[in-house]
Coordinates of C-alpha atoms (C1' of nucleotides) in Angstrom, one line a residue:
Chain A
M22 CA -198.2 -194.7 -175.5
S23 CA -197.6 -195.5 -171.8
L24 CA -194.2 -196.3 -170.4
H25 CA -194.8 -200.0 -169.8
Q26 CA -196.1 -200.4 -173.3
R27 CA -193.0 -198.8 -174.8
I28 CA -190.8 -201.0 -172.7
R29 CA -192.7 -204.0 -173.7
A30 CA -192.5 -203.2 -177.4
D31 CA -188.8 -202.6 -176.9
L32 CA -188.2 -206.0 -175.3
E33 CA -190.5 -207.7 -177.8
A34 CA -188.5 -206.3 -180.7
H35 CA -185.3 -207.8 -179.2
I36 CA -187.0 -211.2 -178.9
L37 CA -188.8 -211.2 -182.3
S38 CA -185.8 -210.0 -184.2
G39 CA -183.7 -212.9 -182.9
E40 CA -181.3 -210.6 -181.2
W41 CA -182.3 -212.3 -178.0
P42 CA -182.6 -216.0 -179.1
P43 CA -184.5 -218.7 -177.2
G44 CA -182.7 -219.4 -173.9
H45 CA -181.2 -215.9 -173.7
R46 CA -181.3 -214.3 -170.3
I47 CA -183.2 -211.0 -170.2
P48 CA -181.7 -208.3 -168.0
F49 CA -182.7 -208.5 -164.4
E50 CA -185.5 -206.2 -163.2
H51 CA -183.0 -203.9 -161.4
E52 CA -181.0 -203.6 -164.6
L53 CA -184.1 -202.7 -166.6
M54 CA -185.1 -200.2 -163.9
A55 CA -181.7 -198.5 -164.3
H56 CA -181.8 -198.7 -168.1
Y57 CA -185.3 -197.2 -168.5
G58 CA -185.1 -195.0 -165.4
C59 CA -188.3 -196.2 -163.8
A60 CA -189.7 -198.0 -160.8
R61 CA -189.4 -201.7 -160.4
M62 CA -193.2 -202.2 -160.5
T63 CA -193.2 -200.9 -164.0
V64 CA -190.6 -203.3 -165.4
N65 CA -192.2 -206.1 -163.3
K66 CA -195.5 -205.4 -165.0
V67 CA -193.9 -205.7 -168.4
L68 CA -192.0 -208.9 -167.6
S69 CA -195.1 -210.5 -166.0
S70 CA -197.2 -209.7 -169.1
L71 CA -194.5 -211.2 -171.4
A72 CA -194.5 -214.3 -169.2
A73 CA -198.3 -214.5 -169.4
A74 CA -198.1 -214.2 -173.1
G75 CA -195.6 -217.1 -173.2
L76 CA -192.7 -215.1 -174.7
I77 CA -190.5 -215.5 -171.7
E78 CA -190.1 -217.7 -168.7
R79 CA -189.3 -216.4 -165.2
R80 CA -187.3 -218.3 -162.6
R81 CA -186.6 -217.0 -159.1
K82 CA -183.0 -216.5 -158.4
A83 CA -182.1 -217.3 -162.0
G84 CA -183.7 -214.6 -164.0
S85 CA -186.0 -214.3 -167.1
F86 CA -185.3 -216.3 -170.2
V87 CA -186.6 -216.2 -173.8
R88 CA -188.8 -219.2 -174.4
R89 CA -188.6 -221.6 -177.4
P90 CA -191.3 -220.9 -180.0
F91 CA -194.1 -223.4 -179.9
E92 CA -193.7 -226.5 -181.9
Q93 CA -197.2 -226.4 -183.4
A94 CA -200.7 -225.2 -182.8
A95 CA -201.9 -227.3 -179.9
V96 CA -205.5 -226.6 -180.6
L97 CA -205.8 -227.2 -184.3
E98 CA -203.2 -229.8 -185.1
I99 CA -201.4 -228.7 -188.2
P100 CA -198.0 -230.1 -187.8
D101 CA -194.9 -229.2 -189.7
I102 CA -195.5 -230.6 -193.2
K103 CA -192.1 -232.2 -193.2
A104 CA -192.9 -234.1 -190.0
Q105 CA -196.3 -235.0 -191.4
I106 CA -194.8 -236.6 -194.5
A107 CA -192.1 -238.3 -192.5
A108 CA -194.8 -239.8 -190.3
R109 CA -196.2 -241.5 -193.4
G110 CA -192.9 -243.1 -194.1
A111 CA -192.5 -241.1 -197.3
A112 CA -189.4 -239.2 -198.4
Y113 CA -189.9 -235.4 -198.0
R114 CA -188.7 -233.0 -200.7
Y115 CA -189.2 -229.3 -200.8
Q116 CA -189.0 -226.9 -203.8
L117 CA -189.0 -223.1 -203.8
L118 CA -190.9 -222.1 -206.9
D119 CA -190.7 -218.3 -206.8
S120 CA -189.8 -215.5 -204.5
G121 CA -190.1 -211.7 -204.5
R122 CA -190.8 -208.6 -202.6
D123 CA -194.0 -206.7 -202.3
G124 CA -193.0 -203.6 -200.3
E125 CA -192.2 -204.8 -196.8
V126 CA -193.5 -208.2 -197.6
L127 CA -191.5 -211.2 -198.7
V128 CA -193.6 -213.3 -201.1
L129 CA -192.8 -217.0 -201.6
E130 CA -194.3 -219.8 -203.5
C131 CA -193.2 -223.3 -202.8
R132 CA -194.2 -227.0 -203.0
H133 CA -193.9 -229.9 -200.7
L134 CA -193.5 -233.4 -202.1
A135 CA -193.9 -236.9 -200.6
D136 CA -191.9 -239.6 -202.4
D137 CA -191.7 -237.1 -205.3
A138 CA -195.5 -236.8 -205.6
P139 CA -196.9 -233.3 -205.0
F140 CA -198.3 -233.1 -201.4
A141 CA -199.0 -229.4 -200.9
Y142 CA -198.7 -226.1 -202.7
E143 CA -197.9 -223.1 -200.5
Q144 CA -198.2 -219.4 -201.0
R145 CA -196.5 -217.4 -198.2
R146 CA -196.1 -213.8 -197.2
I147 CA -193.7 -212.7 -194.5
Q148 CA -193.7 -209.3 -192.9
L149 CA -190.1 -208.1 -193.1
D150 CA -190.7 -205.0 -191.1
V151 CA -191.5 -207.3 -188.1
I152 CA -189.2 -210.2 -188.9
P153 CA -186.3 -208.5 -190.7
Q154 CA -184.0 -211.5 -190.3
A155 CA -186.2 -213.5 -192.7
A156 CA -184.6 -211.5 -195.5
E157 CA -181.3 -213.2 -194.8
I158 CA -182.6 -216.8 -194.9
D159 CA -182.2 -219.0 -198.0
F160 CA -185.6 -220.3 -198.5
S161 CA -184.6 -222.6 -201.3
E162 CA -183.0 -224.8 -198.7
E163 CA -185.5 -224.6 -195.8
A164 CA -189.2 -224.2 -196.1
P165 CA -190.5 -220.9 -194.7
G166 CA -193.0 -222.6 -192.5
S167 CA -190.4 -224.8 -190.9
W168 CA -188.0 -221.9 -190.4
L169 CA -190.7 -219.7 -188.9
L170 CA -192.0 -222.5 -186.7
H171 CA -188.6 -222.9 -185.2
N172 CA -187.4 -219.3 -185.0
V173 CA -190.3 -217.0 -184.4
P174 CA -192.7 -217.1 -181.4
W175 CA -196.3 -216.3 -182.1
H176 CA -199.2 -215.3 -179.9
E177 CA -202.3 -215.5 -182.0
A178 CA -203.2 -217.4 -185.1
E179 CA -206.3 -217.7 -187.2
H180 CA -207.1 -220.5 -189.6
R181 CA -209.5 -220.2 -192.4
I182 CA -210.4 -223.5 -194.0
S183 CA -212.3 -224.1 -197.2
A184 CA -212.7 -226.5 -200.1
K185 CA -211.9 -225.1 -203.5
P186 CA -211.4 -226.6 -206.9
A187 CA -207.8 -226.7 -208.1
L188 CA -207.6 -224.5 -211.1
D189 CA -204.8 -223.7 -213.6
M190 CA -201.5 -223.2 -211.8
V191 CA -202.5 -225.0 -208.6
A192 CA -203.8 -228.0 -210.5
A193 CA -200.5 -228.1 -212.5
Q194 CA -198.3 -227.8 -209.4
L195 CA -200.2 -230.5 -207.6
D196 CA -200.5 -232.6 -210.7
L197 CA -204.3 -232.9 -210.4
P198 CA -207.0 -232.7 -213.0
S199 CA -208.4 -229.2 -213.2
G200 CA -211.3 -228.7 -210.8
S201 CA -210.3 -231.4 -208.3
P202 CA -211.3 -230.7 -204.7
C203 CA -208.6 -229.2 -202.6
L204 CA -208.5 -228.4 -198.9
V205 CA -207.3 -224.8 -198.6
V206 CA -205.9 -223.7 -195.3
E207 CA -205.2 -220.0 -194.9
R208 CA -203.4 -219.0 -191.7
R209 CA -202.5 -215.7 -190.3
T210 CA -200.2 -215.4 -187.4
W211 CA -199.7 -212.4 -185.1
S212 CA -197.5 -211.5 -182.2
S213 CA -199.0 -208.8 -179.9
G214 CA -201.3 -207.6 -182.6
K215 CA -198.6 -207.3 -185.3
L216 CA -199.1 -209.5 -188.3
L217 CA -196.1 -211.8 -188.8
T218 CA -197.0 -214.0 -191.7
Q219 CA -199.8 -215.2 -193.9
V220 CA -199.9 -218.5 -195.7
R221 CA -202.3 -220.3 -198.0
I222 CA -201.7 -224.0 -198.4
W223 CA -203.5 -226.2 -201.0
Y224 CA -203.8 -229.9 -200.2
P225 CA -205.2 -232.4 -202.6
G226 CA -208.6 -233.2 -201.0
E227 CA -208.2 -237.0 -201.1
S228 CA -204.9 -237.1 -199.4
N229 CA -205.5 -234.9 -196.4
E230 CA -207.4 -234.2 -193.3
L231 CA -207.2 -231.7 -190.5
V232 CA -208.0 -232.8 -187.0
A233 CA -209.0 -230.6 -184.2
K234 CA -209.6 -232.0 -180.7
F235 CA -210.7 -229.7 -177.9
T236 CA -212.9 -229.0 -174.9
P237 CA -215.3 -226.1 -174.4
S238 CA -213.0 -224.5 -171.9
G239 CA -210.4 -224.2 -174.6
R240 CA -208.0 -226.8 -173.5
G241 CA -207.0 -229.4 -176.1
Chain B
M28 CA -202.3 -218.3 -152.4
S29 CA -201.6 -214.7 -152.9
L30 CA -204.0 -211.9 -152.1
H31 CA -204.7 -210.9 -155.6
Q32 CA -205.3 -214.5 -156.6
R33 CA -207.8 -214.9 -153.8
I34 CA -209.6 -211.7 -154.8
R35 CA -209.6 -212.8 -158.4
A36 CA -211.1 -216.2 -157.5
D37 CA -213.7 -214.5 -155.4
L38 CA -214.8 -212.2 -158.2
E39 CA -214.7 -215.0 -160.7
A40 CA -217.0 -217.0 -158.6
H41 CA -219.5 -214.2 -158.5
I42 CA -219.4 -214.0 -162.2
L43 CA -219.4 -217.7 -163.2
S44 CA -222.1 -218.5 -160.7
G45 CA -224.4 -216.0 -162.3
E46 CA -224.8 -213.9 -159.2
W47 CA -223.3 -211.1 -161.2
P48 CA -225.0 -211.5 -164.6
P49 CA -223.7 -210.0 -167.9
G50 CA -224.0 -206.3 -167.7
H51 CA -223.7 -206.2 -164.0
R52 CA -221.5 -203.4 -162.6
I53 CA -218.7 -204.7 -160.5
P54 CA -217.9 -202.7 -157.4
F55 CA -215.5 -199.7 -158.0
E56 CA -211.9 -200.1 -157.2
H57 CA -212.2 -198.0 -154.1
E58 CA -215.1 -200.1 -152.9
L59 CA -213.1 -203.3 -153.4
M60 CA -210.1 -201.7 -151.6
A61 CA -212.3 -201.1 -148.6
H62 CA -214.0 -204.5 -148.8
Y63 CA -210.7 -206.5 -149.0
G64 CA -208.7 -204.0 -147.0
C65 CA -205.9 -203.7 -149.5
A66 CA -204.2 -201.1 -151.7
R67 CA -205.7 -200.0 -154.9
M68 CA -202.9 -201.4 -157.0
T69 CA -203.9 -204.9 -155.8
V70 CA -207.5 -204.7 -156.9
N71 CA -206.4 -202.9 -160.0
K72 CA -204.2 -205.8 -160.9
V73 CA -207.1 -208.2 -160.4
L74 CA -209.5 -206.2 -162.5
S75 CA -207.0 -205.7 -165.2
S76 CA -206.4 -209.4 -165.4
L77 CA -210.1 -210.1 -165.5
A78 CA -210.4 -207.6 -168.4
A79 CA -207.5 -209.2 -170.2
A80 CA -209.2 -212.6 -169.8
G81 CA -212.4 -211.2 -171.4
L82 CA -214.5 -211.7 -168.3
I83 CA -215.2 -208.0 -167.7
E84 CA -215.1 -204.8 -169.6
R85 CA -213.7 -201.6 -168.0
R86 CA -214.9 -198.1 -168.9
R87 CA -213.5 -194.9 -167.4
K88 CA -215.9 -192.9 -165.3
A89 CA -218.5 -195.7 -165.7
G90 CA -217.0 -198.7 -164.0
S91 CA -216.3 -202.3 -164.7
F92 CA -219.0 -204.6 -166.1
V93 CA -219.5 -208.3 -166.6
R94 CA -219.2 -209.3 -170.2
R95 CA -221.5 -211.6 -172.1
P96 CA -220.2 -215.2 -172.2
F97 CA -219.0 -216.6 -175.5
E98 CA -221.8 -218.0 -177.6
Q99 CA -219.9 -220.9 -178.9
A100 CA -216.7 -222.8 -178.8
A101 CA -214.2 -220.1 -179.3
V102 CA -211.6 -222.5 -180.5
L103 CA -213.0 -223.8 -183.7
E104 CA -215.8 -221.6 -184.7
I105 CA -218.6 -223.8 -186.0
P106 CA -221.8 -221.9 -185.0
D107 CA -225.2 -223.3 -185.1
I108 CA -226.1 -223.5 -188.8
K109 CA -229.3 -221.7 -188.2
A110 CA -227.5 -218.8 -186.6
Q111 CA -225.0 -218.9 -189.4
I112 CA -227.6 -218.5 -192.0
A113 CA -229.5 -215.9 -190.1
A114 CA -226.3 -213.9 -189.8
R115 CA -226.2 -213.8 -193.6
G116 CA -229.6 -212.3 -193.7
A117 CA -231.0 -215.3 -195.4
A118 CA -234.2 -217.3 -194.5
Y119 CA -233.4 -220.5 -192.7
R120 CA -235.3 -223.7 -193.5
Y121 CA -234.7 -227.2 -192.3
Q122 CA -235.7 -230.6 -193.7
L123 CA -235.6 -234.0 -192.2
L124 CA -234.9 -236.4 -195.0
D125 CA -234.7 -239.7 -193.3
S126 CA -234.6 -241.2 -189.8
G127 CA -234.1 -244.7 -188.4
R128 CA -232.5 -246.8 -185.8
D129 CA -229.3 -248.8 -185.9
G130 CA -229.3 -250.7 -182.6
E131 CA -228.8 -248.1 -179.8
V132 CA -228.1 -245.4 -182.4
L133 CA -230.6 -242.9 -183.8
V134 CA -229.6 -242.2 -187.4
L135 CA -230.8 -239.1 -189.1
E136 CA -230.3 -237.4 -192.5
C137 CA -231.3 -233.8 -193.0
R138 CA -230.7 -230.7 -195.0
H139 CA -230.3 -227.0 -194.2
L140 CA -231.4 -224.4 -196.7
A141 CA -230.7 -220.7 -196.9
D142 CA -233.4 -218.8 -198.9
D143 CA -234.5 -222.2 -200.2
A144 CA -231.1 -223.0 -201.6
P145 CA -229.3 -226.0 -200.2
F146 CA -226.7 -224.9 -197.6
A147 CA -225.6 -228.1 -195.9
Y148 CA -226.3 -231.8 -195.9
E149 CA -226.1 -233.5 -192.6
Q150 CA -225.7 -237.2 -191.6
R151 CA -226.1 -237.6 -187.9
R152 CA -225.9 -240.4 -185.4
I153 CA -227.0 -240.0 -181.8
Q154 CA -226.3 -242.5 -179.0
L155 CA -229.6 -243.3 -177.4
D156 CA -228.1 -245.3 -174.7
V157 CA -226.4 -242.1 -173.4
I158 CA -229.1 -239.6 -174.5
P159 CA -232.3 -241.5 -174.2
Q160 CA -234.4 -238.3 -174.2
A161 CA -233.4 -237.8 -177.8
A162 CA -235.8 -240.6 -178.8
E163 CA -238.8 -238.4 -177.7
I164 CA -237.8 -235.4 -179.8
D165 CA -239.5 -234.6 -183.1
F166 CA -236.5 -233.9 -185.3
S167 CA -238.7 -232.9 -188.2
E168 CA -239.3 -229.7 -186.4
E169 CA -235.9 -229.0 -184.8
A170 CA -232.5 -229.8 -186.2
P171 CA -230.6 -232.4 -184.2
G172 CA -227.6 -230.1 -184.0
S173 CA -229.6 -227.3 -182.6
W174 CA -231.4 -229.5 -180.1
L175 CA -228.2 -231.1 -178.9
L176 CA -226.4 -227.8 -178.6
H177 CA -229.1 -226.4 -176.4
N178 CA -229.8 -229.5 -174.3
V179 CA -226.8 -231.7 -174.0
P180 CA -223.5 -230.5 -172.4
W181 CA -220.4 -231.9 -173.9
H182 CA -216.9 -232.1 -172.7
E183 CA -214.8 -233.1 -175.6
A184 CA -215.1 -232.9 -179.3
E185 CA -213.0 -233.8 -182.3
H186 CA -213.3 -232.3 -185.8
R187 CA -212.0 -234.0 -188.8
I188 CA -212.0 -231.7 -191.8
S189 CA -211.4 -232.6 -195.4
A190 CA -212.3 -231.7 -199.0
K191 CA -214.2 -234.3 -201.0
P192 CA -216.1 -234.3 -204.3
A193 CA -219.9 -234.3 -204.0
L194 CA -221.0 -237.6 -205.5
D195 CA -224.4 -239.1 -206.3
M196 CA -226.8 -238.5 -203.4
V197 CA -224.8 -235.6 -201.8
A198 CA -224.6 -233.8 -205.1
A199 CA -228.3 -234.2 -205.6
Q200 CA -229.2 -233.0 -202.1
L201 CA -226.9 -230.0 -202.4
D202 CA -228.0 -229.3 -206.0
L203 CA -224.4 -229.4 -207.2
P204 CA -222.7 -230.8 -210.3
S205 CA -221.3 -234.2 -209.5
G206 CA -217.7 -234.0 -208.4
S207 CA -217.9 -230.4 -207.0
P208 CA -215.6 -229.7 -204.1
C209 CA -217.3 -229.9 -200.7
L210 CA -216.0 -229.1 -197.3
V211 CA -216.7 -232.1 -195.2
V212 CA -216.7 -231.7 -191.4
E213 CA -217.0 -234.8 -189.3
R214 CA -217.5 -234.2 -185.6
R215 CA -217.6 -236.6 -182.7
T216 CA -218.6 -235.4 -179.3
W217 CA -218.0 -237.0 -175.9
S218 CA -219.0 -236.3 -172.4
S219 CA -216.8 -237.9 -169.7
G220 CA -215.5 -240.4 -172.2
K221 CA -218.8 -241.6 -173.6
L222 CA -219.6 -240.9 -177.2
L223 CA -222.7 -238.7 -177.5
T224 CA -223.1 -238.1 -181.2
Q225 CA -221.3 -238.2 -184.5
V226 CA -222.1 -236.0 -187.5
R227 CA -220.9 -235.5 -191.0
I228 CA -221.8 -232.2 -192.6
W229 CA -221.2 -231.5 -196.3
Y230 CA -220.9 -227.8 -197.3
P231 CA -220.6 -226.7 -200.9
G232 CA -217.0 -225.6 -201.0
E233 CA -217.6 -222.3 -202.6
S234 CA -220.1 -221.1 -199.9
N235 CA -218.4 -221.9 -196.7
E236 CA -215.4 -221.4 -194.5
L237 CA -214.4 -222.6 -191.1
V238 CA -212.6 -220.1 -189.0
A239 CA -210.4 -221.1 -186.0
K240 CA -208.7 -218.4 -183.9
F241 CA -206.6 -219.1 -181.0
T242 CA -203.4 -218.6 -179.0
P243 CA -200.8 -221.2 -178.1
S244 CA -201.9 -221.0 -174.5
G245 CA -205.3 -222.2 -175.5
R246 CA -207.3 -219.0 -175.1
G247 CA -209.2 -217.8 -178.1
Chain C
dA4 C1' -217.3 -180.7 -163.4
dA5 C1' -216.6 -184.9 -161.3
dG6 C1' -215.4 -189.5 -160.9
dT7 C1' -213.6 -193.4 -162.9
dG8 C1' -209.8 -196.2 -164.4
dG9 C1' -204.6 -195.9 -166.2
dT10 C1' -200.4 -195.3 -164.8
dC11 C1' -196.3 -194.6 -162.0
dT12 C1' -193.4 -194.2 -157.8
dA13 C1' -190.2 -195.4 -153.9
dG14 C1' -190.1 -197.9 -150.9
dA15 C1' -190.9 -202.8 -148.3
dC16 C1' -191.1 -207.8 -146.9
dC17 C1' -191.4 -212.4 -148.4
dA18 C1' -190.6 -217.0 -150.7
dC19 C1' -187.9 -219.6 -153.2
dA20 C1' -184.0 -221.4 -155.6
dC21 C1' -179.3 -221.8 -156.0
dC22 C1' -174.8 -221.7 -154.0
Chain D
dG5 C1' -176.3 -216.9 -147.1
dT6 C1' -177.6 -214.4 -151.3
dG7 C1' -180.1 -212.7 -155.0
dT8 C1' -183.9 -213.2 -157.8
dG9 C1' -188.7 -212.6 -158.7
dG10 C1' -193.6 -212.2 -156.2
dT11 C1' -196.2 -209.4 -153.9
dC12 C1' -198.0 -205.4 -151.6
dT13 C1' -198.4 -200.5 -149.9
dA14 C1' -199.8 -195.6 -149.7
dG15 C1' -199.5 -192.3 -151.9
dA16 C1' -199.8 -189.4 -156.6
dC17 C1' -200.9 -187.3 -161.2
dC18 C1' -203.2 -187.8 -165.5
dA19 C1' -206.7 -188.9 -169.2
dC20 C1' -210.8 -189.9 -170.5
dT21 C1' -215.7 -190.3 -170.3
dT22 C1' -219.9 -189.3 -168.9
dA23 C1' -223.3 -186.9 -166.4

DNA sequence: AAGTGGTCTAGACCACACC
DNA sequence: GTGTGGTCTAGACCACTTA
């Protein structure tokens, strides 16, 4: 592994772990030079790539700062479920149904309700080896999606969308007749190639739509 | 504008204009050094960024080569249905079920089959005031989606994705039990603000998935 | 074996933002 | 002014691939 890759991984770990929260000023280039014992071009390359990836923001004379995580996917608009329900004028309620560990993965099941009616059923996996601070969060209070959205920056995401019948447990949790159509959204999120979290969300088909607006060049 | 930005713009123009087609070998770093009269680090930075952007591919000892352009919208991957079926190794067949006019709108209904099994049911509307040449096309031979994809440039698109039960005609056309979950994709496409076409495609839920992969910055 | 890209250095000057 | 990042240089050594 090359020097600039090791430095980048090191800085990324500080950011992703939350040790350097959004707004935190990263050491100056000359400080990093001294710390890693390398030339300025090398740390400059690292910081430039972090800026290109959207993890940090660089300002002349001021320094480099950790950026806020993105509020939502700009391309495929899947807003925070809480905000989505609030936008309909309904009262939002969240329930943690189950939680456990599967090796280095935190496994959660939860449910989102609008005016006490089931709105979505969520199955979530969080990589604790990459986001160790997630182990300390009380997910019976805050939904994992909301917490992640506001605390962990991501670089890449993949959505997989399908229509499936609600069977057994899912039908029960969503209070639907067994076999009702559901929109199933599976999302995986990475940061610099490392898987951060996976989630599968079941929406009753009648109640929900995904909207994606974009141009061929990739700008929404 | 900095030197490496000017060099990058220059090389990009060669690639995007088609002067350097896919597979073409870009001049070696030492050749670009001589051509632009700069240090190797500078051209290296340019070529590295072009590689990171996916425009070129770099191979030691061999050189740097122009990559193939993306075959489809990288943001929300909805390939040509024909190509999609071919990719599964199934035989593609297309049927025009009905066609008519609604004022300035050409209205079509058609069906796509994989190995003679229904794969998707399509309801299409094409604005003839914007795309008059569509009136001359024999859509019993070529699917409207395929023809549009290859003949009409678009600038903006919006997808609306939902899960709905297949009822009546849709269930019949897709050979499904009434009420089966279907993935419904509604797409509207514009060019410079003018609506070109609308389409609603029904996929049997079990057989299909949409995949969207992207980054917050908008590059897939 | 040879030539390419990958990486790194130890300087340097500049533009810009903030004081 | 002062200090930061932005850029560029003229070298160098290495690793990998391909001929």
